[in-house]
Every structure is written in structure tokens, then in C-alpha cells.
PDB file of C-alpha atoms in Angstrom:
ATOM      1  CA  MET A 482       7.072   3.671  27.370  1.00  0.00           C
ATOM      2  CA  LEU A 483       5.852   7.016  26.025  1.00  0.00           C
ATOM      3  CA  ASN A 484       6.393   8.610  29.454  1.00  0.00           C
ATOM      4  CA  PRO A 485       8.907  11.511  29.095  1.00  0.00           C
ATOM      5  CA  SER A 486      10.829  10.059  32.016  1.00  0.00           C
ATOM      6  CA  THR A 487      11.760   6.948  30.027  1.00  0.00           C
ATOM      7  CA  PRO A 488      15.535   6.914  29.477  1.00  0.00           C
ATOM      8  CA  PRO A 489      16.443   7.571  25.811  1.00  0.00           C
ATOM      9  CA  ARG A 490      18.379   4.321  25.425  1.00  0.00           C
ATOM     10  CA  ARG A 491      15.520   2.266  26.769  1.00  0.00           C
ATOM     11  CA  PHE A 492      13.067   4.103  24.547  1.00  0.00           C
ATOM     12  CA  GLN A 493      15.170   3.435  21.434  1.00  0.00           C
ATOM     13  CA  ALA A 494      15.752  -0.233  22.399  1.00  0.00           C
ATOM     14  CA  PHE A 495      11.986  -0.754  22.784  1.00  0.00           C
ATOM     15  CA  MET A 496      10.754   1.340  19.855  1.00  0.00           C
ATOM     16  CA  ARG A 497      13.721   0.892  17.442  1.00  0.00           C
ATOM     17  CA  VAL A 498      13.802   4.641  16.844  1.00  0.00           C
ATOM     18  CA  SER A 499      15.011   7.547  18.930  1.00  0.00           C
ATOM     19  CA  ARG A 500      12.537   9.813  20.690  1.00  0.00           C
ATOM     20  CA  THR A 501      13.419  12.635  18.276  1.00  0.00           C
ATOM     21  CA  THR A 502      12.678  10.473  15.270  1.00  0.00           C
ATOM     22  CA  PHE A 503       9.438   9.301  16.889  1.00  0.00           C
ATOM     23  CA  LYS A 504       8.276  12.878  17.333  1.00  0.00           C
ATOM     24  CA  LYS A 505       9.081  13.695  13.718  1.00  0.00           C
ATOM     25  CA  LEU A 506       7.253  10.597  12.573  1.00  0.00           C
ATOM     26  CA  ASP A 507       4.203  11.452  14.697  1.00  0.00           C
ATOM     27  CA  ALA A 508       4.137  15.026  13.336  1.00  0.00           C
ATOM     28  CA  ARG A 509       4.313  13.780   9.722  1.00  0.00           C
ATOM     29  CA  LEU A 510       1.730  11.007  10.116  1.00  0.00           C
ATOM     30  CA  SER A 511      -0.697  13.371  11.808  1.00  0.00           C
ATOM     31  CA  THR A 512      -1.558  14.858   8.443  1.00  0.00           C
ATOM     32  CA  THR A 513      -2.187  11.518   6.643  1.00  0.00           C
ATOM     33  CA  GLY A 514      -5.702  10.248   5.975  1.00  0.00           C
ATOM     34  CA  PRO A 515      -5.735   7.285   8.356  1.00  0.00           C
ATOM     35  CA  TYR A 516      -4.961   9.486  11.379  1.00  0.00           C
ATOM     36  CA  LEU A 517      -6.327  12.837  10.252  1.00  0.00           C
ATOM     37  CA  LEU A 518      -9.908  11.487  10.335  1.00  0.00           C
ATOM     38  CA  ARG A 519      -9.606   9.852  13.735  1.00  0.00           C
ATOM     39  CA  TYR A 520      -7.386  12.096  15.839  1.00  0.00           C
ATOM     40  CA  ASN A 521      -6.907  15.751  16.558  1.00  0.00           C
ATOM     41  CA  ARG A 522      -3.942  16.805  14.490  1.00  0.00           C
ATOM     42  CA  PHE A 523      -2.317  18.857  17.225  1.00  0.00           C
ATOM     43  CA  THR A 524      -3.167  17.017  20.474  1.00  0.00           C
ATOM     44  CA  GLY A 525      -3.303  13.459  19.187  1.00  0.00           C
ATOM     45  CA  GLU A 526      -6.518  12.860  21.116  1.00  0.00           C
ATOM     46  CA  PRO A 527      -9.315  10.764  19.514  1.00  0.00           C
ATOM     47  CA  ILE A 528     -12.074  12.500  17.627  1.00  0.00           C
ATOM     48  CA  ARG A 529     -15.339  11.298  19.204  1.00  0.00           C
ATOM     49  CA  GLY A 530     -18.292  10.332  17.051  1.00  0.00           C
ATOM     50  CA  VAL A 531     -16.354   8.823  14.169  1.00  0.00           C
ATOM     51  CA  PRO A 532     -17.882   5.721  12.624  1.00  0.00           C
ATOM     52  CA  GLY A 533     -16.444   2.352  13.385  1.00  0.00           C
ATOM     53  CA  ARG A 534     -14.911   0.878  16.520  1.00  0.00           C
ATOM     54  CA  PRO A 535     -14.504   3.333  19.437  1.00  0.00           C
ATOM     55  CA  LEU A 536     -10.983   4.634  19.880  1.00  0.00           C
ATOM     56  CA  ARG A 537      -9.110   3.601  23.004  1.00  0.00           C
ATOM     57  CA  SER A 538      -5.777   5.261  22.598  1.00  0.00           C
ATOM     58  CA  THR A 539      -4.060   8.415  21.437  1.00  0.00           C
ATOM     59  CA  ARG A 540      -2.387   8.734  18.027  1.00  0.00           C
ATOM     60  CA  GLN A 541       1.050   8.611  19.613  1.00  0.00           C
ATOM     61  CA  GLU A 542       0.209   5.329  21.339  1.00  0.00           C
ATOM     62  CA  GLU A 543      -1.101   3.826  18.091  1.00  0.00           C
ATOM     63  CA  ILE A 544       2.083   4.769  16.264  1.00  0.00           C
ATOM     64  CA  ALA A 545       4.205   3.366  19.106  1.00  0.00           C
ATOM     65  CA  ILE A 546       2.233   0.083  19.013  1.00  0.00           C
ATOM     66  CA  GLY A 547       2.690  -0.069  15.230  1.00  0.00           C
ATOM     67  CA  LEU A 548       6.465   0.381  15.593  1.00  0.00           C
ATOM     68  CA  TYR A 549       6.688  -2.198  18.379  1.00  0.00           C
ATOM     69  CA  ALA A 550       4.615  -4.772  16.457  1.00  0.00           C
ATOM     70  CA  LEU A 551       6.859  -4.488  13.404  1.00  0.00           C
ATOM     71  CA  SER A 552      10.081  -4.623  15.385  1.00  0.00           C
ATOM     72  CA  SER A 553       9.283  -7.494  17.762  1.00  0.00           C
ATOM     73  CA  LEU A 554       8.499 -11.150  17.432  1.00  0.00           C
ATOM     74  CA  GLU A 555       5.541 -11.014  19.827  1.00  0.00           C
ATOM     75  CA  ASN A 556       2.078 -12.077  18.653  1.00  0.00           C
ATOM     76  CA  TYR A 557      -0.812  -9.636  18.813  1.00  0.00           C
ATOM     77  CA  ALA A 558      -2.304 -11.164  21.958  1.00  0.00           C
ATOM     78  CA  ARG A 559       0.976 -10.649  23.778  1.00  0.00           C
ATOM     79  CA  ILE A 560       1.369  -7.095  22.413  1.00  0.00           C
ATOM     80  CA  ALA A 561      -2.153  -6.269  23.639  1.00  0.00           C
ATOM     81  CA  GLU A 562      -1.131  -7.507  27.061  1.00  0.00           C
ATOM     82  CA  ILE A 563       2.088  -5.483  27.106  1.00  0.00           C
ATOM     83  CA  TRP A 564       0.324  -2.280  26.101  1.00  0.00           C
ATOM     84  CA  GLY A 565      -2.665  -2.859  28.335  1.00  0.00           C
ATOM     85  CA  LYS A 566      -5.294  -3.437  25.682  1.00  0.00           C
ATOM     86  CA  SER A 567      -8.202  -5.682  26.352  1.00  0.00           C
ATOM     87  CA  ASP A 568      -8.544  -7.092  22.838  1.00  0.00           C
ATOM     88  CA  SER A 569      -5.844  -8.080  20.270  1.00  0.00           C
ATOM     89  CA  ASN A 570      -8.174  -6.939  17.502  1.00  0.00           C
ATOM     90  CA  TYR A 571      -7.290  -3.349  18.565  1.00  0.00           C
ATOM     91  CA  ILE A 572      -3.665  -4.129  17.821  1.00  0.00           C
ATOM     92  CA  VAL A 573      -4.641  -5.361  14.340  1.00  0.00           C
ATOM     93  CA  ASP A 574      -6.393  -2.074  13.687  1.00  0.00           C
ATOM     94  CA  TYR A 575      -3.456  -0.006  14.971  1.00  0.00           C
ATOM     95  CA  VAL A 576      -0.878  -1.839  12.893  1.00  0.00           C
ATOM     96  CA  ASP A 577      -3.011  -1.688   9.752  1.00  0.00           C
ATOM     97  CA  ARG A 578      -3.594   2.034  10.186  1.00  0.00           C
ATOM     98  CA  PHE A 579       0.100   2.666  10.867  1.00  0.00           C
ATOM     99  CA  ALA A 580       1.199   0.677   7.814  1.00  0.00           C
ATOM    100  CA  ASP A 581      -1.320   2.502   5.639  1.00  0.00           C
ATOM    101  CA  ALA A 582      -0.147   5.884   6.770  1.00  0.00           C
ATOM    102  CA  VAL A 583       3.519   5.011   6.270  1.00  0.00           C
ATOM    103  CA  ASN A 584       2.811   3.791   2.747  1.00  0.00           C
ATOM    104  CA  GLN A 585       1.203   7.126   1.946  1.00  0.00           C
ATOM    105  CA  ILE A 586       4.344   9.071   2.788  1.00  0.00           C
ATOM    106  CA  ALA A 587       6.912   6.518   1.548  1.00  0.00           C
ATOM    107  CA  ALA A 588       7.516   8.325  -1.727  1.00  0.00           C
ATOM    108  CA  GLU A 589       8.698  11.404   0.159  1.00  0.00           C
ATOM    109  CA  TYR A 590      11.669   9.440   1.569  1.00  0.00           C
ATOM    110  CA  ILE A 591      12.367   6.637  -0.919  1.00  0.00           C
ATOM    111  CA  LYS A 592      13.401   8.722  -3.884  1.00  0.00           C
ATOM    112  CA  TRP A 593      15.554   8.060  -6.893  1.00  0.00           C
ATOM    113  CA  PRO A 594      18.756  10.187  -6.835  1.00  0.00           C
ATOM    114  CA  ARG A 595      18.656  13.196  -9.152  1.00  0.00           C
ATOM    115  CA  GLY A 596      20.512  16.483  -9.546  1.00  0.00           C
ATOM    116  CA  ASP A 597      23.117  17.191  -6.875  1.00  0.00           C
ATOM    117  CA  ARG A 598      22.220  14.023  -5.041  1.00  0.00           C
ATOM    118  CA  LEU A 599      22.885  11.955  -8.104  1.00  0.00           C
ATOM    119  CA  GLN A 600      26.340  13.423  -8.519  1.00  0.00           C
ATOM    120  CA  ARG A 601      27.118  12.891  -4.821  1.00  0.00           C
ATOM    121  CA  THR A 602      25.940   9.271  -5.111  1.00  0.00           C
ATOM    122  CA  MET A 603      28.217   8.587  -8.055  1.00  0.00           C
ATOM    123  CA  ASP A 604      31.132  10.243  -6.280  1.00  0.00           C
ATOM    124  CA  GLY A 605      30.416   8.081  -3.179  1.00  0.00           C
ATOM    125  CA  PHE A 606      30.366   4.824  -5.174  1.00  0.00           C
ATOM    126  CA  LYS A 607      33.539   5.817  -6.954  1.00  0.00           C
ATOM    127  CA  PHE A 608      35.250   6.205  -3.568  1.00  0.00           C
ATOM    128  CA  ILE A 609      33.805   2.879  -2.280  1.00  0.00           C
ATOM    129  CA  SER A 610      34.328   0.676  -5.310  1.00  0.00           C
ATOM    130  CA  GLY A 611      36.629   2.587  -7.642  1.00  0.00           C
ATOM    131  CA  ILE A 612      33.912   2.403 -10.385  1.00  0.00           C
ATOM    132  CA  ASN A 613      32.764   5.714 -11.860  1.00  0.00           C
ATOM    133  CA  GLY A 614      29.162   6.312 -12.849  1.00  0.00           C
ATOM    134  CA  VAL A 615      27.280   4.002 -10.437  1.00  0.00           C
ATOM    135  CA  VAL A 616      23.827   5.419  -9.706  1.00  0.00           C
ATOM    136  CA  ALA A 617      22.647   2.649  -7.389  1.00  0.00           C
ATOM    137  CA  VAL A 618      23.172  -0.948  -6.331  1.00  0.00           C
ATOM    138  CA  VAL A 619      20.317  -3.439  -6.692  1.00  0.00           C
ATOM    139  CA  ASP A 620      19.640  -6.767  -4.937  1.00  0.00           C
ATOM    140  CA  GLY A 621      16.836  -8.874  -3.492  1.00  0.00           C
ATOM    141  CA  CYS A 622      16.088 -10.069   0.034  1.00  0.00           C
ATOM    142  CA  HIS A 623      13.892 -13.038   0.967  1.00  0.00           C
ATOM    143  CA  VAL A 624      11.234 -12.595   3.699  1.00  0.00           C
ATOM    144  CA  GLU A 625       9.920 -15.837   5.115  1.00  0.00           C
ATOM    145  CA  ILE A 626       6.115 -16.384   5.093  1.00  0.00           C
ATOM    146  CA  ILE A 627       3.620 -19.078   6.027  1.00  0.00           C
ATOM    147  CA  LYS A 628       2.928 -21.568   3.207  1.00  0.00           C
ATOM    148  CA  PRO A 629       0.393 -19.937   0.887  1.00  0.00           C
ATOM    149  CA  HIS A 630      -2.990 -21.453   0.197  1.00  0.00           C
ATOM    150  CA  ARG A 631      -3.176 -23.941  -2.691  1.00  0.00           C
ATOM    151  CA  LYS A 632      -5.099 -21.436  -4.826  1.00  0.00           C
ATOM    152  CA  GLU A 633      -2.116 -19.086  -4.666  1.00  0.00           C
ATOM    153  CA  MET A 634       0.230 -21.695  -6.202  1.00  0.00           C
ATOM    154  CA  PRO A 635       2.534 -22.179  -3.178  1.00  0.00           C
ATOM    155  CA  GLY A 636       5.267 -23.680  -5.393  1.00  0.00           C
ATOM    156  CA  ASP A 637       5.931 -20.235  -6.786  1.00  0.00           C
ATOM    157  CA  TYR A 638       6.893 -19.047  -3.276  1.00  0.00           C
ATOM    158  CA  ASN A 639       9.218 -21.954  -2.492  1.00  0.00           C
ATOM    159  CA  SER A 640      12.614 -20.270  -2.820  1.00  0.00           C
ATOM    160  CA  TYR A 641      16.070 -21.709  -3.283  1.00  0.00           C
ATOM    161  CA  LYS A 642      16.408 -21.422   0.502  1.00  0.00           C
ATOM    162  CA  LYS A 643      13.866 -24.287   0.739  1.00  0.00           C
ATOM    163  CA  ARG A 644      11.446 -21.966   2.545  1.00  0.00           C
ATOM    164  CA  TYR A 645       8.309 -20.143   1.502  1.00  0.00           C
ATOM    165  CA  THR A 646       9.259 -16.479   0.947  1.00  0.00           C
ATOM    166  CA  VAL A 647       8.381 -13.227  -0.755  1.00  0.00           C
ATOM    167  CA  ILE A 648      11.105 -11.072  -2.232  1.00  0.00           C
ATOM    168  CA  LEU A 649      11.925  -7.514  -1.274  1.00  0.00           C
ATOM    169  CA  HIS A 650      13.758  -6.038  -4.277  1.00  0.00           C
ATOM    170  CA  ALA A 651      15.530  -2.734  -3.672  1.00  0.00           C
ATOM    171  CA  ALA A 652      18.088  -0.267  -4.888  1.00  0.00           C
ATOM    172  CA  VAL A 653      20.276   1.763  -2.498  1.00  0.00           C
ATOM    173  CA  ASP A 654      22.589   4.765  -2.886  1.00  0.00           C
ATOM    174  CA  CYS A 655      26.129   5.093  -1.613  1.00  0.00           C
ATOM    175  CA  ASP A 656      24.928   5.937   1.901  1.00  0.00           C
ATOM    176  CA  GLY A 657      22.840   2.739   2.096  1.00  0.00           C
ATOM    177  CA  LEU A 658      19.588   4.660   1.771  1.00  0.00           C
ATOM    178  CA  PHE A 659      16.784   2.919  -0.137  1.00  0.00           C
ATOM    179  CA  VAL A 660      15.980   4.801  -3.377  1.00  0.00           C
ATOM    180  CA  ASN A 661      13.627   2.193  -4.888  1.00  0.00           C
ATOM    181  CA  VAL A 662      11.627  -0.625  -3.254  1.00  0.00           C
ATOM    182  CA  SER A 663       9.423  -3.334  -4.732  1.00  0.00           C
ATOM    183  CA  VAL A 664       8.076  -6.040  -2.413  1.00  0.00           C
ATOM    184  CA  GLY A 665       5.786  -9.077  -2.589  1.00  0.00           C
ATOM    185  CA  TRP A 666       7.361 -11.024  -5.489  1.00  0.00           C
ATOM    186  CA  PRO A 667       7.124 -14.847  -5.216  1.00  0.00           C
ATOM    187  CA  GLY A 668      10.206 -16.386  -3.664  1.00  0.00           C
ATOM    188  CA  ALA A 669      10.972 -18.632  -6.658  1.00  0.00           C
ATOM    189  CA  MET A 670      11.096 -15.661  -9.125  1.00  0.00           C
ATOM    190  CA  PRO A 671      14.609 -14.898 -10.461  1.00  0.00           C
ATOM    191  CA  ASP A 672      16.103 -11.497  -9.686  1.00  0.00           C
ATOM    192  CA  SER A 673      16.392 -10.606 -13.406  1.00  0.00           C
ATOM    193  CA  THR A 674      12.657 -11.157 -13.898  1.00  0.00           C
ATOM    194  CA  ILE A 675      11.818  -8.923 -10.959  1.00  0.00           C
ATOM    195  CA  LEU A 676      14.124  -6.240 -12.294  1.00  0.00           C
ATOM    196  CA  GLN A 677      12.366  -6.386 -15.660  1.00  0.00           C
ATOM    197  CA  LYS A 678       8.818  -6.333 -14.205  1.00  0.00           C
ATOM    198  CA  GLY A 679       9.454  -3.647 -11.594  1.00  0.00           C
ATOM    199  CA  ASN A 680       9.244   0.133 -12.116  1.00  0.00           C
ATOM    200  CA  ILE A 681      12.998   0.551 -11.767  1.00  0.00           C
ATOM    201  CA  THR A 682      13.429   0.316 -15.538  1.00  0.00           C
ATOM    202  CA  GLU A 683      11.429   3.537 -15.922  1.00  0.00           C
ATOM    203  CA  LEU A 684      13.743   5.308 -13.508  1.00  0.00           C
ATOM    204  CA  VAL A 685      16.792   3.983 -15.248  1.00  0.00           C
ATOM    205  CA  ALA A 686      15.545   5.259 -18.603  1.00  0.00           C
ATOM    206  CA  GLY A 687      15.625   8.843 -17.324  1.00  0.00           C
ATOM    207  CA  THR A 688      18.909   8.590 -15.405  1.00  0.00           C
ATOM    208  CA  CYS A 689      21.304   6.024 -16.802  1.00  0.00           C
ATOM    209  CA  ASN A 690      23.154   6.710 -20.024  1.00  0.00           C
ATOM    210  CA  PRO A 691      25.578   3.781 -20.652  1.00  0.00           C
ATOM    211  CA  HIS A 692      26.528   5.059 -24.106  1.00  0.00           C
ATOM    212  CA  ALA A 693      27.305   8.637 -23.011  1.00  0.00           C
ATOM    213  CA  THR A 694      29.520  10.656 -25.351  1.00  0.00           C
ATOM    214  CA  ASP A 695      30.994  14.169 -25.444  1.00  0.00           C
ATOM    215  CA  GLY A 696      32.970  13.573 -22.286  1.00  0.00           C
ATOM    216  CA  ARG A 697      29.929  12.770 -20.103  1.00  0.00           C
ATOM    217  CA  THR A 698      30.273   9.952 -17.558  1.00  0.00           C
ATOM    218  CA  PRO A 699      28.312   6.782 -18.397  1.00  0.00           C
ATOM    219  CA  ARG A 700      25.813   5.897 -15.693  1.00  0.00           C
ATOM    220  CA  PHE A 701      24.553   2.463 -14.735  1.00  0.00           C
ATOM    221  CA  LEU A 702      23.425   0.231 -11.922  1.00  0.00           C
ATOM    222  CA  LEU A 703      25.537  -2.381 -10.089  1.00  0.00           C
ATOM    223  CA  ALA A 704      24.361  -5.944  -9.295  1.00  0.00           C
ATOM    224  CA  ASP A 705      25.577  -9.487  -8.611  1.00  0.00           C
ATOM    225  CA  GLY A 706      25.726 -12.425 -10.937  1.00  0.00           C
ATOM    226  CA  GLY A 707      22.055 -13.300 -10.344  1.00  0.00           C
ATOM    227  CA  TYR A 708      21.082 -10.707 -12.955  1.00  0.00           C
ATOM    228  CA  PHE A 709      21.472 -10.685 -16.743  1.00  0.00           C
ATOM    229  CA  LEU A 710      23.918  -8.238 -18.164  1.00  0.00           C
ATOM    230  CA  ARG A 711      22.185  -5.176 -19.672  1.00  0.00           C
ATOM    231  CA  PRO A 712      23.571  -1.945 -21.183  1.00  0.00           C
ATOM    232  CA  TRP A 713      22.716  -0.052 -17.977  1.00  0.00           C
ATOM    233  CA  LEU A 714      23.494  -2.896 -15.535  1.00  0.00           C
ATOM    234  CA  LEU A 715      27.077  -3.851 -14.579  1.00  0.00           C
ATOM    235  CA  ILE A 716      27.534  -7.311 -13.079  1.00  0.00           C
ATOM    236  CA  ALA A 717      30.567  -9.310 -12.051  1.00  0.00           C
ATOM    237  CA  TYR A 718      32.387 -11.805 -14.264  1.00  0.00           C
ATOM    238  CA  ASP A 719      32.266 -15.502 -13.419  1.00  0.00           C
ATOM    239  CA  TYR A 720      34.089 -15.911 -10.130  1.00  0.00           C
ATOM    240  CA  LEU A 721      36.013 -18.876 -11.463  1.00  0.00           C
ATOM    241  CA  THR A 722      37.760 -16.619 -13.949  1.00  0.00           C
ATOM    242  CA  THR A 723      41.562 -16.647 -14.011  1.00  0.00           C
ATOM    243  CA  ASP A 724      41.898 -13.355 -15.911  1.00  0.00           C
ATOM    244  CA  THR A 725      43.634 -10.670 -13.826  1.00  0.00           C
ATOM    245  CA  TYR A 726      41.458  -7.843 -15.236  1.00  0.00           C
ATOM    246  CA  GLU A 727      38.228  -9.724 -14.590  1.00  0.00           C
ATOM    247  CA  LYS A 728      39.262 -10.563 -11.053  1.00  0.00           C
ATOM    248  CA  ALA A 729      40.066  -6.884 -10.357  1.00  0.00           C
ATOM    249  CA  LEU A 730      36.630  -5.828 -11.661  1.00  0.00           C
ATOM    250  CA  ASN A 731      34.919  -8.499  -9.562  1.00  0.00           C
ATOM    251  CA  ALA A 732      36.612  -7.040  -6.490  1.00  0.00           C
ATOM    252  CA  CYS A 733      35.365  -3.559  -7.342  1.00  0.00           C
ATOM    253  CA  VAL A 734      31.796  -4.845  -7.941  1.00  0.00           C
ATOM    254  CA  ASP A 735      31.864  -6.722  -4.652  1.00  0.00           C
ATOM    255  CA  ALA A 736      33.029  -3.609  -2.817  1.00  0.00           C
ATOM    256  CA  GLY A 737      30.085  -1.647  -4.215  1.00  0.00           C
ATOM    257  CA  ARG A 738      27.601  -4.415  -3.399  1.00  0.00           C
ATOM    258  CA  VAL A 739      28.614  -4.380   0.258  1.00  0.00           C
ATOM    259  CA  VAL A 740      26.451  -1.221   0.546  1.00  0.00           C
ATOM    260  CA  VAL A 741      23.194  -2.995  -0.365  1.00  0.00           C
ATOM    261  CA  GLU A 742      24.062  -6.049   1.765  1.00  0.00           C
ATOM    262  CA  ASN A 743      24.681  -3.840   4.796  1.00  0.00           C
ATOM    263  CA  ALA A 744      21.407  -1.949   4.088  1.00  0.00           C
ATOM    264  CA  PHE A 745      19.457  -5.245   4.184  1.00  0.00           C
ATOM    265  CA  GLY A 746      21.316  -6.273   7.342  1.00  0.00           C
ATOM    266  CA  ARG A 747      20.270  -3.034   9.117  1.00  0.00           C
ATOM    267  CA  LEU A 748      16.687  -3.456   7.909  1.00  0.00           C
ATOM    268  CA  LYS A 749      16.471  -7.009   9.228  1.00  0.00           C
ATOM    269  CA  GLY A 750      18.142  -6.048  12.504  1.00  0.00           C
ATOM    270  CA  ARG A 751      15.788  -3.227  13.179  1.00  0.00           C
ATOM    271  CA  TRP A 752      12.480  -4.714  12.045  1.00  0.00           C
ATOM    272  CA  ARG A 753      13.182  -8.433  12.379  1.00  0.00           C
TER     273      ARG A 753
END
């Protein structure tokens, strides 16, 4: 699959990223701890003599296997067979190393909007929803898991979907880019509780100004009715309302929330 002769469309269908994106990802991950200690930064070849299990692949192949494992529904034994590895434990190592490296650079790409980007985001949401001053849209997404062990209180993970899940809570900008992510919350936890416990409140304190004066635009977040109303959080009215103004505002809120719903849809479609 990493052969240069592989057609671009086949490469992207298999790896879920374009070859150009893959090369950029490889170049960036080559300087992170998990790969820097085990591979030559420039050639991607294994560094011999490192402690631990002997290396049996290049850095590029490890990254490719990590991408494939996260984007497919295959088990590790099948992935080892597809990639010509003799032991599925190697796949476990590759995926763990890949995930660790990506987590190290995540803050470079998942960033809260500030400065010019903040103004562009507010302008974008105004165009999409008609609401001025929206900094980001927040929502949660359930990720199904195996029933946790009894010691981990499995009832806390039994969501309203009647499945065991953890929650990915996120905020996105007007382009559908994730600007804040918090994952691992028990599936039965309400969205408002996650919002309160997460680090997004610290970001809001430095960005949102719902009581702005002197002609400045008030700034706030947008969310659905699963959240409690806060000074910096705009939610929809009850959808059973008969008030014309409230119905109009609900339509604007829904238009803005489409951005985060689409972002979750793309995330699920690419990484399954």
C-alpha cells in the first residue's frame, strides 16, 4: 500500500488520508518521542540496539498500520495478516505508539479560536445561522464500548441509547474544525455535567463576554436543549413553543448546530 505506484484514490480509500497528508503526518510525527527514539528521523529506518522488542518495520509502515487499525473494523490478528506481520502483538505496539505520538501533537491542531481566527469564526456562524457572536458550537457523541468490569460501575456507562458508551464532548468552529475535545466520560453522564467538568469553561472565561458593552459584540457558545442555559451558552427554546420569535430563534440555533453534527458525521465516517 505504501508503494509509490499505488493509485491515489486507492491509497486514500485504504488509509483514509491522501498521500500528501500522510507524508505531512509522517514528517511531523518523526520528531515526537515515541518515534524519535526508535527510528531515524530522516530515513524512517529502525535504530538498532534500542531496548525492548526488535523492530520489524519502518516508521512509515507503523504509521500506516496505525491509521488502518483506527479506520477499519478488522481485529488485530486480521490486520497482522493483511500487513504481513507474524504476530498481532506487533500491531498492538504500533497502534499504541501511533496514538501516543498523535496525542503529543494534538494541541497544535485542536486550538481554541483567537485573534483573527476568532473574528472569522464569528462571521462564519453569523452567515450560517444569522446569530452574531457565536464562538463555537458544542455537543457530545457516544462511542460504543464493551461492558465495563463490575469494579468500574458499568451502570454509569449505560447510556440512554441502551448501550454501553463513553462520550466524546467537543466544540467546533464555523468550518467544522474541532477546537476543543474531551473524551472518556461515562455514557450516562449528562451533557451539562461534562461541560461543567471539562476544561472548556477556562477557555470560555478568556473568550466569551456575554455582557459586552461599549458597542462590542457579545460572545457565547451554541448548544442544544441538553444543556442548561448559562450567560455564555445559548440554547434553543422548548420545541413545543408556539411563540413566533422563539420558533425563529430555534431555527437559527438548529442551523448553527448542523456544523457540529456534520463534524461528528465526518469523524465517524472516516474512523468508524
